[in-house]
PDB file of C-alpha atoms (C1' of nucleotides) in Angstrom:
ATOM      1  CA  MET A   1      -3.839  -1.741  -4.629  1.00 60.00           C
ATOM      2  CA  PRO A   2      -1.451   0.196  -2.786  1.00 88.00           C
ATOM      3  CA  GLU A   3       2.207  -0.268  -3.436  1.00 93.00           C
ATOM      4  CA  LEU A   4       4.294   2.272  -5.250  1.00 95.00           C
ATOM      5  CA  PRO A   5       3.106   1.370  -8.780  1.00 93.00           C
ATOM      6  CA  GLU A   6      -0.542   1.428  -7.747  1.00 92.00           C
ATOM      7  CA  VAL A   7      -0.188   4.690  -5.870  1.00 94.00           C
ATOM      8  CA  GLU A   8       1.679   6.173  -8.821  1.00 94.00           C
ATOM      9  CA  THR A   9      -1.113   5.054 -11.141  1.00 91.00           C
ATOM     10  CA  VAL A  10      -3.636   6.729  -8.878  1.00 93.00           C
ATOM     11  CA  ARG A  11      -1.512   9.876  -8.760  1.00 94.00           C
ATOM     12  CA  ILE A  12      -1.428  10.114 -12.540  1.00 93.00           C
ATOM     13  CA  GLY A  13      -5.192   9.684 -12.695  1.00 92.00           C
ATOM     14  CA  LEU A  14      -5.720  12.357 -10.089  1.00 95.00           C
ATOM     15  CA  ASN A  15      -3.497  14.794 -11.948  1.00 94.00           C
ATOM     16  CA  GLN A  16      -5.457  14.130 -15.118  1.00 93.00           C
ATOM     17  CA  ASN A  17      -8.824  14.703 -13.510  1.00 93.00           C
ATOM     18  CA  THR A  18      -8.897  16.794 -10.386  1.00 95.00           C
ATOM     19  CA  LEU A  19      -6.746  19.822 -11.198  1.00 95.00           C
ATOM     20  CA  GLY A  20      -8.751  22.997 -11.405  1.00 95.00           C
ATOM     21  CA  TRP A  21     -11.592  21.505  -9.409  1.00 97.00           C
ATOM     22  CA  GLN A  22     -12.666  23.177  -6.213  1.00 98.00           C
ATOM     23  CA  ILE A  23     -14.060  21.572  -3.086  1.00 98.00           C
ATOM     24  CA  GLU A  24     -17.505  22.861  -2.241  1.00 98.00           C
ATOM     25  CA  GLY A  25     -18.472  20.390   0.434  1.00 97.00           C
ATOM     26  CA  GLY A  26     -18.009  16.908   1.683  1.00 98.00           C
ATOM     27  CA  GLU A  27     -19.003  14.176   4.018  1.00 98.00           C
ATOM     28  CA  VAL A  28     -17.059  12.039   6.446  1.00 98.00           C
ATOM     29  CA  LEU A  29     -18.743   8.680   6.909  1.00 98.00           C
ATOM     30  CA  LEU A  30     -15.974   7.192   9.045  1.00 98.00           C
ATOM     31  CA  PRO A  31     -14.463   9.776  11.399  1.00 98.00           C
ATOM     32  CA  ARG A  32     -11.346   7.773  12.204  1.00 97.00           C
ATOM     33  CA  ALA A  33     -10.373   7.816   8.533  1.00 98.00           C
ATOM     34  CA  ILE A  34      -9.385  11.423   9.149  1.00 98.00           C
ATOM     35  CA  ALA A  35      -5.987  11.344  10.816  1.00 98.00           C
ATOM     36  CA  TYR A  36      -5.777  15.131  11.124  1.00 98.00           C
ATOM     37  CA  PRO A  37      -7.369  17.277  12.375  1.00 98.00           C
ATOM     38  CA  ASP A  38      -9.095  15.463  15.191  1.00 95.00           C
ATOM     39  CA  HIS A  39     -12.632  16.383  14.280  1.00 96.00           C
ATOM     40  CA  PRO A  40     -14.217  15.611  10.910  1.00 97.00           C
ATOM     41  CA  GLU A  41     -16.039  18.931  10.977  1.00 97.00           C
ATOM     42  CA  ALA A  42     -12.732  20.757  11.269  1.00 98.00           C
ATOM     43  CA  PHE A  43     -11.387  18.716   8.375  1.00 98.00           C
ATOM     44  CA  LEU A  44     -14.337  19.534   6.146  1.00 98.00           C
ATOM     45  CA  ALA A  45     -14.260  23.186   7.133  1.00 98.00           C
ATOM     46  CA  ALA A  46     -10.598  23.373   6.178  1.00 98.00           C
ATOM     47  CA  MET A  47     -11.193  21.684   2.838  1.00 98.00           C
ATOM     48  CA  LEU A  48     -13.985  24.021   1.843  1.00 98.00           C
ATOM     49  CA  GLY A  49     -13.021  26.245  -1.083  1.00 98.00           C
ATOM     50  CA  GLN A  50      -9.726  24.445  -1.650  1.00 98.00           C
ATOM     51  CA  GLU A  51      -8.628  23.736  -5.189  1.00 98.00           C
ATOM     52  CA  PHE A  52      -6.409  20.868  -6.323  1.00 98.00           C
ATOM     53  CA  THR A  53      -3.191  22.169  -7.808  1.00 98.00           C
ATOM     54  CA  GLU A  54      -1.020  19.080  -8.086  1.00 98.00           C
ATOM     55  CA  TRP A  55      -0.738  15.541  -6.752  1.00 97.00           C
ATOM     56  CA  GLN A  56       2.630  14.182  -5.678  1.00 98.00           C
ATOM     57  CA  ARG A  57       3.706  10.825  -4.354  1.00 98.00           C
ATOM     58  CA  ARG A  58       6.213   9.946  -1.658  1.00 98.00           C
ATOM     59  CA  GLY A  59       6.551   6.217  -1.064  1.00 98.00           C
ATOM     60  CA  LYS A  60       2.964   5.049  -0.793  1.00 97.00           C
ATOM     61  CA  TYR A  61       1.687   8.448   0.307  1.00 98.00           C
ATOM     62  CA  LEU A  62      -0.310  10.726  -1.956  1.00 97.00           C
ATOM     63  CA  ILE A  63      -0.028  14.425  -1.285  1.00 98.00           C
ATOM     64  CA  ALA A  64      -2.166  17.030  -2.988  1.00 98.00           C
ATOM     65  CA  SER A  65      -1.143  20.658  -3.124  1.00 98.00           C
ATOM     66  CA  LEU A  66      -4.146  22.862  -2.500  1.00 98.00           C
ATOM     67  CA  SER A  67      -4.747  26.577  -2.444  1.00 96.00           C
ATOM     68  CA  LYS A  68      -2.461  28.855  -0.406  1.00 96.00           C
ATOM     69  CA  GLY A  69       0.099  26.211   0.462  1.00 97.00           C
ATOM     70  CA  HIS A  70      -2.262  23.860   2.202  1.00 98.00           C
ATOM     71  CA  LYS A  71      -2.117  20.149   1.496  1.00 98.00           C
ATOM     72  CA  LEU A  72      -4.143  16.984   1.595  1.00 98.00           C
ATOM     73  CA  GLY A  73      -2.455  13.669   2.353  1.00 98.00           C
ATOM     74  CA  VAL A  74      -3.829  10.199   1.678  1.00 98.00           C
ATOM     75  CA  HIS A  75      -2.510   6.742   2.492  1.00 98.00           C
ATOM     76  CA  LEU A  76      -4.500   3.846   1.033  1.00 95.00           C
ATOM     77  CA  ARG A  77      -2.939   1.183   3.274  1.00 95.00           C
ATOM     78  CA  MET A  78      -4.324  -2.258   2.387  1.00 93.00           C
ATOM     79  CA  THR A  79      -7.672  -1.678   0.767  1.00 92.00           C
ATOM     80  CA  GLY A  80      -8.137   2.022   0.211  1.00 93.00           C
ATOM     81  CA  SER A  81      -9.022   3.522  -3.129  1.00 93.00           C
ATOM     82  CA  LEU A  82      -9.645   6.983  -4.460  1.00 95.00           C
ATOM     83  CA  LEU A  83     -12.396   7.287  -7.005  1.00 94.00           C
ATOM     84  CA  TRP A  84     -13.257  10.155  -9.267  1.00 94.00           C
ATOM     85  CA  CYS A  85     -16.954   9.683  -9.717  1.00 92.00           C
ATOM     86  CA  ASP A  86     -20.235  11.346 -10.425  1.00 92.00           C
ATOM     87  CA  ARG A  87     -21.604  12.875  -7.261  1.00 94.00           C
ATOM     88  CA  HIS A  88     -24.877  11.045  -7.683  1.00 93.00           C
ATOM     89  CA  GLU A  89     -23.166   7.672  -7.738  1.00 92.00           C
ATOM     90  CA  PRO A  90     -24.641   5.808  -4.753  1.00 94.00           C
ATOM     91  CA  VAL A  91     -22.242   5.489  -1.861  1.00 95.00           C
ATOM     92  CA  GLY A  92     -20.948   1.997  -1.246  1.00 93.00           C
ATOM     93  CA  LYS A  93     -20.692   0.025   1.948  1.00 95.00           C
ATOM     94  CA  HIS A  94     -17.029   1.007   2.183  1.00 95.00           C
ATOM     95  CA  THR A  95     -17.248   4.673   1.346  1.00 97.00           C
ATOM     96  CA  ARG A  96     -15.444   6.579   4.113  1.00 98.00           C
ATOM     97  CA  VAL A  97     -14.888  10.148   2.933  1.00 98.00           C
ATOM     98  CA  ARG A  98     -16.479  12.196   0.163  1.00 98.00           C
ATOM     99  CA  LEU A  99     -15.246  15.505  -1.222  1.00 98.00           C
ATOM    100  CA  PHE A 100     -17.706  17.307  -3.480  1.00 98.00           C
ATOM    101  CA  VAL A 101     -16.073  19.327  -6.198  1.00 97.00           C
ATOM    102  CA  LYS A 102     -17.036  21.757  -8.895  1.00 96.00           C
ATOM    103  CA  GLU A 103     -15.014  22.778 -11.880  1.00 94.00           C
ATOM    104  CA  LYS A 104     -13.531  26.173 -11.431  1.00 87.00           C
ATOM    105  CA  THR A 105     -14.376  28.024 -14.609  1.00 71.00           C
ATOM    106  CA  SER A 106     -11.324  30.179 -15.017  1.00 59.00           C
ATOM    107  CA  SER A 107     -12.605  31.738 -18.229  1.00 59.00           C
ATOM    108  CA  LYS A 108     -16.101  32.531 -19.315  1.00 56.00           C
ATOM    109  CA  LYS A 109     -16.781  28.999 -20.377  1.00 54.00           C
ATOM    110  CA  GLN A 110     -20.088  27.496 -19.557  1.00 55.00           C
ATOM    111  CA  LYS A 111     -20.253  24.951 -16.785  1.00 57.00           C
ATOM    112  CA  THR A 112     -21.107  21.864 -18.757  1.00 63.00           C
ATOM    113  CA  SER A 113     -19.607  19.408 -16.334  1.00 71.00           C
ATOM    114  CA  HIS A 114     -21.721  17.471 -13.920  1.00 81.00           C
ATOM    115  CA  PRO A 115     -20.907  17.771 -10.259  1.00 91.00           C
ATOM    116  CA  LYS A 116     -18.151  15.344  -9.420  1.00 95.00           C
ATOM    117  CA  GLU A 117     -16.748  13.842  -6.302  1.00 96.00           C
ATOM    118  CA  LEU A 118     -13.425  12.576  -5.038  1.00 97.00           C
ATOM    119  CA  ARG A 119     -14.366   9.559  -2.975  1.00 96.00           C
ATOM    120  CA  PHE A 120     -12.291   7.572  -0.529  1.00 96.00           C
ATOM    121  CA  ASP A 121     -13.425   3.963  -0.235  1.00 94.00           C
ATOM    122  CA  ASP A 122     -11.703   1.545   2.119  1.00 94.00           C
ATOM    123  CA  GLN A 123     -12.959  -1.874   3.100  1.00 93.00           C
ATOM    124  CA  ARG A 124     -10.637  -2.554   6.014  1.00 95.00           C
ATOM    125  CA  THR A 125     -10.541   1.031   7.250  1.00 97.00           C
ATOM    126  CA  PHE A 126      -6.767   1.178   7.711  1.00 97.00           C
ATOM    127  CA  GLY A 127      -6.398   4.048   5.267  1.00 97.00           C
ATOM    128  CA  LYS A 128      -5.885   7.621   6.426  1.00 98.00           C
ATOM    129  CA  VAL A 129      -6.508  11.151   5.215  1.00 98.00           C
ATOM    130  CA  TRP A 130      -4.712  14.248   6.529  1.00 98.00           C
ATOM    131  CA  TRP A 131      -5.298  17.934   6.208  1.00 98.00           C
ATOM    132  CA  VAL A 132      -1.935  19.690   6.314  1.00 98.00           C
ATOM    133  CA  PRO A 133      -2.170  23.403   7.151  1.00 98.00           C
ATOM    134  CA  SER A 134       0.292  25.588   5.303  1.00 98.00           C
ATOM    135  CA  ASP A 135       1.949  26.722   8.519  1.00 97.00           C
ATOM    136  CA  GLN A 136       3.024  23.229   9.491  1.00 97.00           C
ATOM    137  CA  PRO A 137       5.735  21.068   7.928  1.00 97.00           C
ATOM    138  CA  THR A 138       4.093  18.209   6.057  1.00 98.00           C
ATOM    139  CA  GLU A 139       6.072  15.555   7.908  1.00 97.00           C
ATOM    140  CA  SER A 140       5.046  16.924  11.285  1.00 97.00           C
ATOM    141  CA  VAL A 141       1.430  16.181  10.413  1.00 98.00           C
ATOM    142  CA  ILE A 142       1.963  13.069   8.292  1.00 98.00           C
ATOM    143  CA  THR A 143       4.562  11.596  10.629  1.00 97.00           C
ATOM    144  CA  GLY A 144       5.043   8.459   8.567  1.00 97.00           C
ATOM    145  CA  LEU A 145       6.972  10.559   6.048  1.00 98.00           C
ATOM    146  CA  GLN A 146       9.764  11.251   8.510  1.00 96.00           C
ATOM    147  CA  LYS A 147      11.605   7.987   8.263  1.00 95.00           C
ATOM    148  CA  LEU A 148      10.974   7.051   4.644  1.00 98.00           C
ATOM    149  CA  GLY A 149      13.961   5.857   2.686  1.00 97.00           C
ATOM    150  CA  LEU A 150      14.891   7.066  -0.781  1.00 98.00           C
ATOM    151  CA  GLU A 151      12.534   6.859  -3.714  1.00 98.00           C
ATOM    152  CA  PRO A 152      13.632   3.942  -5.909  1.00 98.00           C
ATOM    153  CA  PHE A 153      13.740   6.234  -8.952  1.00 98.00           C
ATOM    154  CA  ASP A 154      15.862   8.829  -7.184  1.00 98.00           C
ATOM    155  CA  PRO A 155      19.317   9.035  -8.821  1.00 98.00           C
ATOM    156  CA  GLU A 156      20.754   8.789  -5.315  1.00 97.00           C
ATOM    157  CA  PHE A 157      19.279   5.331  -4.975  1.00 98.00           C
ATOM    158  CA  THR A 158      22.337   3.427  -6.146  1.00 98.00           C
ATOM    159  CA  PRO A 159      23.642  -0.090  -5.525  1.00 98.00           C
ATOM    160  CA  ALA A 160      26.119   1.436  -3.066  1.00 98.00           C
ATOM    161  CA  HIS A 161      23.317   3.143  -1.178  1.00 98.00           C
ATOM    162  CA  LEU A 162      21.272  -0.034  -1.072  1.00 98.00           C
ATOM    163  CA  SER A 163      24.288  -1.993   0.060  1.00 98.00           C
ATOM    164  CA  THR A 164      24.843   0.344   3.002  1.00 97.00           C
ATOM    165  CA  LYS A 165      21.234   0.015   4.073  1.00 97.00           C
ATOM    166  CA  LEU A 166      21.231  -3.768   3.768  1.00 98.00           C
ATOM    167  CA  SER A 167      24.491  -4.168   5.658  1.00 97.00           C
ATOM    168  CA  ARG A 168      22.829  -2.956   8.822  1.00 96.00           C
ATOM    169  CA  SER A 169      20.360  -5.798   9.087  1.00 97.00           C
ATOM    170  CA  GLY A 170      20.536  -9.515   9.590  1.00 97.00           C
ATOM    171  CA  ARG A 171      16.844  -9.990   8.925  1.00 97.00           C
ATOM    172  CA  PRO A 172      15.683 -11.910   5.852  1.00 97.00           C
ATOM    173  CA  ILE A 173      16.094  -9.788   2.724  1.00 98.00           C
ATOM    174  CA  LYS A 174      12.374 -10.085   1.979  1.00 97.00           C
ATOM    175  CA  THR A 175      11.470  -8.591   5.335  1.00 97.00           C
ATOM    176  CA  VAL A 176      13.990  -5.808   4.908  1.00 98.00           C
ATOM    177  CA  LEU A 177      12.570  -4.860   1.514  1.00 98.00           C
ATOM    178  CA  LEU A 178       9.211  -4.235   3.155  1.00 97.00           C
ATOM    179  CA  ASP A 179      10.832  -1.789   5.577  1.00 98.00           C
ATOM    180  CA  GLN A 180       9.967   1.647   4.208  1.00 98.00           C
ATOM    181  CA  GLU A 181      13.139   3.094   5.725  1.00 97.00           C
ATOM    182  CA  ILE A 182      15.231   1.072   3.270  1.00 97.00           C
ATOM    183  CA  VAL A 183      13.486   1.951   0.006  1.00 97.00           C
ATOM    184  CA  ALA A 184      10.183   3.801  -0.030  1.00 98.00           C
ATOM    185  CA  GLY A 185       7.234   2.204  -1.755  1.00 97.00           C
ATOM    186  CA  ILE A 186       8.016  -1.492  -1.997  1.00 97.00           C
ATOM    187  CA  GLY A 187       5.263  -3.777  -0.699  1.00 96.00           C
ATOM    188  CA  ASN A 188       4.579  -7.474  -0.653  1.00 95.00           C
ATOM    189  CA  ILE A 189       4.033  -7.921  -4.388  1.00 94.00           C
ATOM    190  CA  TYR A 190       7.088  -6.098  -5.629  1.00 96.00           C
ATOM    191  CA  ALA A 191       9.341  -7.406  -2.871  1.00 97.00           C
ATOM    192  CA  ASP A 192       8.666 -10.951  -4.063  1.00 97.00           C
ATOM    193  CA  GLU A 193       8.930  -9.950  -7.705  1.00 96.00           C
ATOM    194  CA  SER A 194      12.209  -8.096  -7.197  1.00 97.00           C
ATOM    195  CA  LEU A 195      13.749 -11.058  -5.424  1.00 98.00           C
ATOM    196  CA  PHE A 196      12.691 -13.392  -8.212  1.00 98.00           C
ATOM    197  CA  LEU A 197      14.113 -11.092 -10.876  1.00 98.00           C
ATOM    198  CA  SER A 198      17.417 -10.917  -9.034  1.00 98.00           C
ATOM    199  CA  LYS A 199      17.421 -14.652  -8.259  1.00 98.00           C
ATOM    200  CA  ILE A 200      17.793 -14.091  -4.540  1.00 98.00           C
ATOM    201  CA  HIS A 201      16.329 -16.389  -1.918  1.00 97.00           C
ATOM    202  CA  PRO A 202      13.945 -14.383   0.292  1.00 97.00           C
ATOM    203  CA  GLN A 203      15.350 -15.829   3.502  1.00 97.00           C
ATOM    204  CA  LEU A 204      18.935 -14.768   2.928  1.00 97.00           C
ATOM    205  CA  PRO A 205      20.082 -12.364   5.654  1.00 97.00           C
ATOM    206  CA  ALA A 206      20.168  -8.881   4.137  1.00 98.00           C
ATOM    207  CA  ASN A 207      23.735  -8.321   5.244  1.00 97.00           C
ATOM    208  CA  SER A 208      24.916 -11.535   3.608  1.00 97.00           C
ATOM    209  CA  LEU A 209      24.229 -10.517   0.004  1.00 97.00           C
ATOM    210  CA  THR A 210      27.246 -10.304  -2.252  1.00 97.00           C
ATOM    211  CA  SER A 211      27.861  -7.042  -4.052  1.00 97.00           C
ATOM    212  CA  ALA A 212      26.777  -8.733  -7.269  1.00 97.00           C
ATOM    213  CA  GLN A 213      23.506  -9.707  -5.632  1.00 98.00           C
ATOM    214  CA  VAL A 214      22.936  -6.208  -4.300  1.00 98.00           C
ATOM    215  CA  GLU A 215      23.530  -4.851  -7.763  1.00 98.00           C
ATOM    216  CA  ALA A 216      21.100  -7.342  -9.272  1.00 98.00           C
ATOM    217  CA  LEU A 217      18.543  -6.528  -6.613  1.00 98.00           C
ATOM    218  CA  HIS A 218      18.895  -2.797  -7.155  1.00 98.00           C
ATOM    219  CA  GLN A 219      18.210  -3.285 -10.837  1.00 98.00           C
ATOM    220  CA  ALA A 220      15.371  -5.717 -10.158  1.00 98.00           C
ATOM    221  CA  ILE A 221      13.607  -3.319  -7.792  1.00 98.00           C
ATOM    222  CA  ILE A 222      13.610  -0.597 -10.415  1.00 98.00           C
ATOM    223  CA  ARG A 223      12.497  -2.985 -13.110  1.00 97.00           C
ATOM    224  CA  ALA A 224       9.697  -4.574 -11.076  1.00 96.00           C
ATOM    225  CA  LEU A 225       8.313  -1.204 -10.031  1.00 96.00           C
ATOM    226  CA  SER A 226       8.615   0.204 -13.558  1.00 95.00           C
ATOM    227  CA  ASP A 227       6.851  -2.828 -15.000  1.00 92.00           C
ATOM    228  CA  GLY A 228       4.114  -2.419 -12.409  1.00 91.00           C
ATOM    229  CA  ILE A 229       3.595   1.209 -13.311  1.00 92.00           C
ATOM    230  CA  ALA A 230       3.593   0.367 -17.013  1.00 89.00           C
ATOM    231  CA  LYS A 231       0.813  -2.132 -16.407  1.00 84.00           C
ATOM    232  CA  GLY A 232      -1.225   0.321 -14.402  1.00 77.00           C
ATOM    233  CA  GLY A 233      -0.535  -1.434 -11.134  1.00 77.00           C
ATOM    234  CA  THR A 234      -2.629  -4.332 -10.031  1.00 65.00           C
ATOM    235  CA  THR A 235      -6.001  -2.723  -9.530  1.00 52.00           C
ATOM    236  CA  PHE A 236      -6.367   0.599 -11.252  1.00 39.00           C
ATOM    237  CA  SER A 237      -5.769   1.478 -14.807  1.00 34.00           C
ATOM    238  CA  SER A 238      -7.891   4.524 -15.244  1.00 35.00           C
ATOM    239  CA  PHE A 239      -9.587   7.320 -13.450  1.00 36.00           C
ATOM    240  CA  GLN A 240     -11.888   8.054 -16.322  1.00 35.00           C
ATOM    241  CA  ASN A 241     -14.080   5.267 -15.107  1.00 37.00           C
ATOM    242  CA  ILE A 242     -16.405   5.434 -12.192  1.00 39.00           C
ATOM    243  CA  ALA A 243     -15.073   2.351 -10.473  1.00 46.00           C
ATOM    244  CA  GLY A 244     -11.450   1.311 -10.169  1.00 55.00           C
ATOM    245  CA  ILE A 245     -10.663  -0.829 -13.146  1.00 57.00           C
ATOM    246  CA  LYS A 246      -8.124  -3.539 -12.625  1.00 61.00           C
ATOM    247  CA  GLY A 247      -4.574  -2.932 -13.672  1.00 69.00           C
ATOM    248  CA  ASN A 248      -2.964  -6.025 -15.086  1.00 73.00           C
ATOM    249  CA  TYR A 249       0.429  -6.418 -13.531  1.00 76.00           C
ATOM    250  CA  ILE A 250      -0.874  -9.418 -11.599  1.00 75.00           C
ATOM    251  CA  ASP A 251      -1.353 -11.296 -14.865  1.00 74.00           C
ATOM    252  CA  THR A 252       2.337 -11.073 -15.553  1.00 82.00           C
ATOM    253  CA  ALA A 253       3.634 -11.648 -12.037  1.00 91.00           C
ATOM    254  CA  TRP A 254       6.540 -14.070 -11.880  1.00 94.00           C
ATOM    255  CA  VAL A 255       5.852 -15.470  -8.438  1.00 95.00           C
ATOM    256  CA  PHE A 256       3.372 -13.364  -6.498  1.00 93.00           C
ATOM    257  CA  ARG A 257       0.294 -15.433  -5.627  1.00 92.00           C
ATOM    258  CA  ARG A 258       1.449 -18.177  -7.957  1.00 92.00           C
ATOM    259  CA  THR A 259       1.871 -20.842  -5.272  1.00 94.00           C
ATOM    260  CA  GLY A 260       1.737 -24.312  -6.836  1.00 93.00           C
ATOM    261  CA  GLN A 261       2.155 -23.026 -10.373  1.00 93.00           C
ATOM    262  CA  PRO A 262       5.256 -23.626 -12.494  1.00 95.00           C
ATOM    263  CA  CYS A 263       8.030 -21.062 -12.602  1.00 95.00           C
ATOM    264  CA  ASN A 264       7.982 -19.297 -15.963  1.00 95.00           C
ATOM    265  CA  ILE A 265      11.739 -19.728 -16.263  1.00 96.00           C
ATOM    266  CA  CYS A 266      12.465 -23.260 -15.080  1.00 96.00           C
ATOM    267  CA  GLY A 267       9.114 -24.946 -14.500  1.00 95.00           C
ATOM    268  CA  THR A 268       9.773 -25.673 -10.836  1.00 96.00           C
ATOM    269  CA  THR A 269       6.735 -25.277  -8.597  1.00 95.00           C
ATOM    270  CA  ILE A 270       6.479 -21.893  -6.921  1.00 95.00           C
ATOM    271  CA  ILE A 271       6.286 -22.205  -3.163  1.00 95.00           C
ATOM    272  CA  ARG A 272       4.983 -19.980  -0.422  1.00 95.00           C
ATOM    273  CA  ILE A 273       6.446 -19.411   3.008  1.00 95.00           C
ATOM    274  CA  LYS A 274       5.751 -16.938   5.771  1.00 95.00           C
ATOM    275  CA  LEU A 275       8.316 -14.270   6.587  1.00 95.00           C
ATOM    276  CA  GLY A 276       7.742 -11.502   9.069  1.00 92.00           C
ATOM    277  CA  GLY A 277       4.086 -12.394   9.077  1.00 93.00           C
ATOM    278  CA  ARG A 278       3.745 -11.899   5.338  1.00 95.00           C
ATOM    279  CA  SER A 279       3.250 -14.445   2.589  1.00 95.00           C
ATOM    280  CA  THR A 280       6.365 -14.836   0.500  1.00 96.00           C
ATOM    281  CA  HIS A 281       6.356 -16.508  -2.909  1.00 96.00           C
ATOM    282  CA  PHE A 282       9.450 -17.734  -4.710  1.00 97.00           C
ATOM    283  CA  CYS A 283      10.977 -20.300  -7.034  1.00 97.00           C
ATOM    284  CA  PRO A 284      13.194 -22.648  -4.990  1.00 96.00           C
ATOM    285  CA  GLN A 285      15.210 -23.461  -8.099  1.00 96.00           C
ATOM    286  CA  CYS A 286      15.847 -19.996  -9.565  1.00 97.00           C
ATOM    287  CA  GLN A 287      16.230 -18.387  -6.165  1.00 97.00           C
ATOM    288  CA  SER A 288      18.748 -20.764  -4.671  1.00 89.00           C
ATOM    289  CA  ALA A 289      19.684 -20.282  -1.052  1.00 76.00           C
ATOM    290  CA  ILE A 290      23.393 -20.323  -1.805  1.00 65.00           C
ATOM    291  CA  ALA A 291      24.841 -16.894  -2.408  1.00 49.00           C
ATOM    292  CA  LYS A 292      26.645 -17.166  -5.708  1.00 44.00           C
ATOM    293  CA  ASP A 293      28.940 -14.544  -6.924  1.00 40.00           C
ATOM    294  CA  GLY A 294      29.170 -13.438 -10.496  1.00 35.00           C
ATOM    295  CA  LYS A 295      26.898 -11.748 -12.883  1.00 32.00           C
ATOM    296  CA  ASN A 296      23.207 -12.305 -13.149  1.00 31.00           C
TER     297      ASN A 296
ATOM    298  C1'  DA B   1      19.634   0.289  17.473  1.00 61.38           C
ATOM    299  C1'  DA B   2      17.539  -4.005  15.880  1.00 61.38           C
ATOM    300  C1'  DC B   3      13.927  -6.947  15.971  1.00 61.38           C
ATOM    301  C1'  DC B   4       9.549  -9.169  17.238  1.00 61.38           C
ATOM    302  C1'  DT B   5       4.601  -9.414  18.171  1.00 61.38           C
ATOM    303  C1'  DG B   6       0.172  -7.881  18.325  1.00 61.38           C
ATOM    304  C1'  DA B   7      -3.222  -4.420  17.117  1.00 61.38           C
ATOM    305  C1'  DC B   8      -5.945  -2.029  13.912  1.00 61.38           C
ATOM    306  C1'  DC B   9     -10.551  -3.835  10.689  1.00 61.38           C
ATOM    307  C1'  DT B  10     -13.805  -6.258   7.286  1.00 61.38           C
ATOM    308  C1'  DG B  11     -14.787  -9.917   4.318  1.00 61.38           C
ATOM    309  C1'  DA B  12     -13.617 -13.846   1.365  1.00 61.38           C
ATOM    310  C1'  DT B  13     -11.896 -18.346   1.115  1.00 61.38           C
ATOM    311  C1'  DC B  14      -9.815 -22.606   3.030  1.00 61.38           C
ATOM    312  C1'  DG B  15      -9.995 -27.034   5.444  1.00 61.38           C
ATOM    313  C1'  DC B  16     -12.095 -30.411   8.045  1.00 61.38           C
TER     314       DC B  16
ATOM    315  C1'  DT C   1     -23.630 -27.266   4.820  1.00 61.38           C
ATOM    316  C1'  DG C   2     -21.327 -25.474   8.896  1.00 61.38           C
ATOM    317  C1'  DC C   3     -17.964 -23.040  11.024  1.00 61.38           C
ATOM    318  C1'  DG C   4     -13.552 -21.876  12.962  1.00 61.38           C
ATOM    319  C1'  DA C   5      -9.078 -20.694  10.989  1.00 61.38           C
ATOM    320  C1'  DT C   6      -6.541 -18.265   7.814  1.00 61.38           C
ATOM    321  C1'  DC C   7      -5.608 -14.865   4.597  1.00 61.38           C
ATOM    322  C1'  DA C   8      -5.600 -10.032   2.298  1.00 61.38           C
ATOM    323  C1'  DG C   9      -1.306  -5.274  -1.793  1.00 61.38           C
ATOM    324  C1'  DG C  10       0.364  -1.734   5.419  1.00 61.38           C
ATOM    325  C1'  DT C  11       1.772   0.592   9.121  1.00 61.38           C
ATOM    326  C1'  DC C  12       2.371   1.598  14.166  1.00 61.38           C
ATOM    327  C1'  DA C  13       2.933   1.123  19.202  1.00 61.38           C
ATOM    328  C1'  DG C  14       5.025  -1.330  22.677  1.00 61.38           C
ATOM    329  C1'  DG C  15       7.908  -4.689  24.323  1.00 61.38           C
ATOM    330  C1'  DT C  16      12.623  -7.397  24.741  1.00 61.38           C
TER     331       DT C  16
END
DNA sequence: AACCTGACCTGATCGC
DNA sequence: TGCGATCAGGTCAGGT
């Protein structure tokens, strides 16, 4: 799930469901899923009585504002998911952390809602959860935030900015796009998709792109990520449901995981290579290795 | 600084 | 069918 569009989809779902709910307990089934504090008991004790105020996203990180300036951070890594479910839903094999919540009845309304739960499932156990005390800077606890590049939807993320970043590296452009210090939030799906949309060969050295190519890539990144968000990412579409329902970006992917299938533009067979240890999918015809100048 | 590799994990699928 | 190899949407530490 977890590239920017998926995390953004999750964030929207969390904001639609969890605000005004208060944590009244929890359970940590996998202690190392809690990145801070060291002991799960300390984590649960800190969470007790906290209410969700707002969920924000930075790159692929989710950050919830809680009561009194405290925060909760979550990174889904490869296989993590956050589920808003009924508390009596049986835990799965991959359930790692559970936060029991009750609706805070601000007025005199009756409590009709069933007890709910914010559940962190994660098959491969790479995902992390942080408690961020109000007296500590968020990035000193969630250290991965420190070196994140600009958000792709930040007005400061311009072709000129991207060009500066790319000029400092001779690595393949695909590999550089996965570097969170360049642009925050791009992962393997949207790196491949952005390169297809901008007709750039994934192996081109980042610092060899022409200004026209950088401009095309800048636009393609924004478009690919926007399209992903519009489709609800690739795994989630809703938090109303108990289980994560599949988003459908993958059905409209241009190249990602389409090895052996015809390019939707030219019909050439999509190929897969390995770059920086990651699968890379592209159209050898549309994404020619020769840097051509001009408009896209 | 830039870049590379391996490590962290579980489970599904590939290839002979 | 069996079984080792590979693959999976991501970082992070440690080395050159």
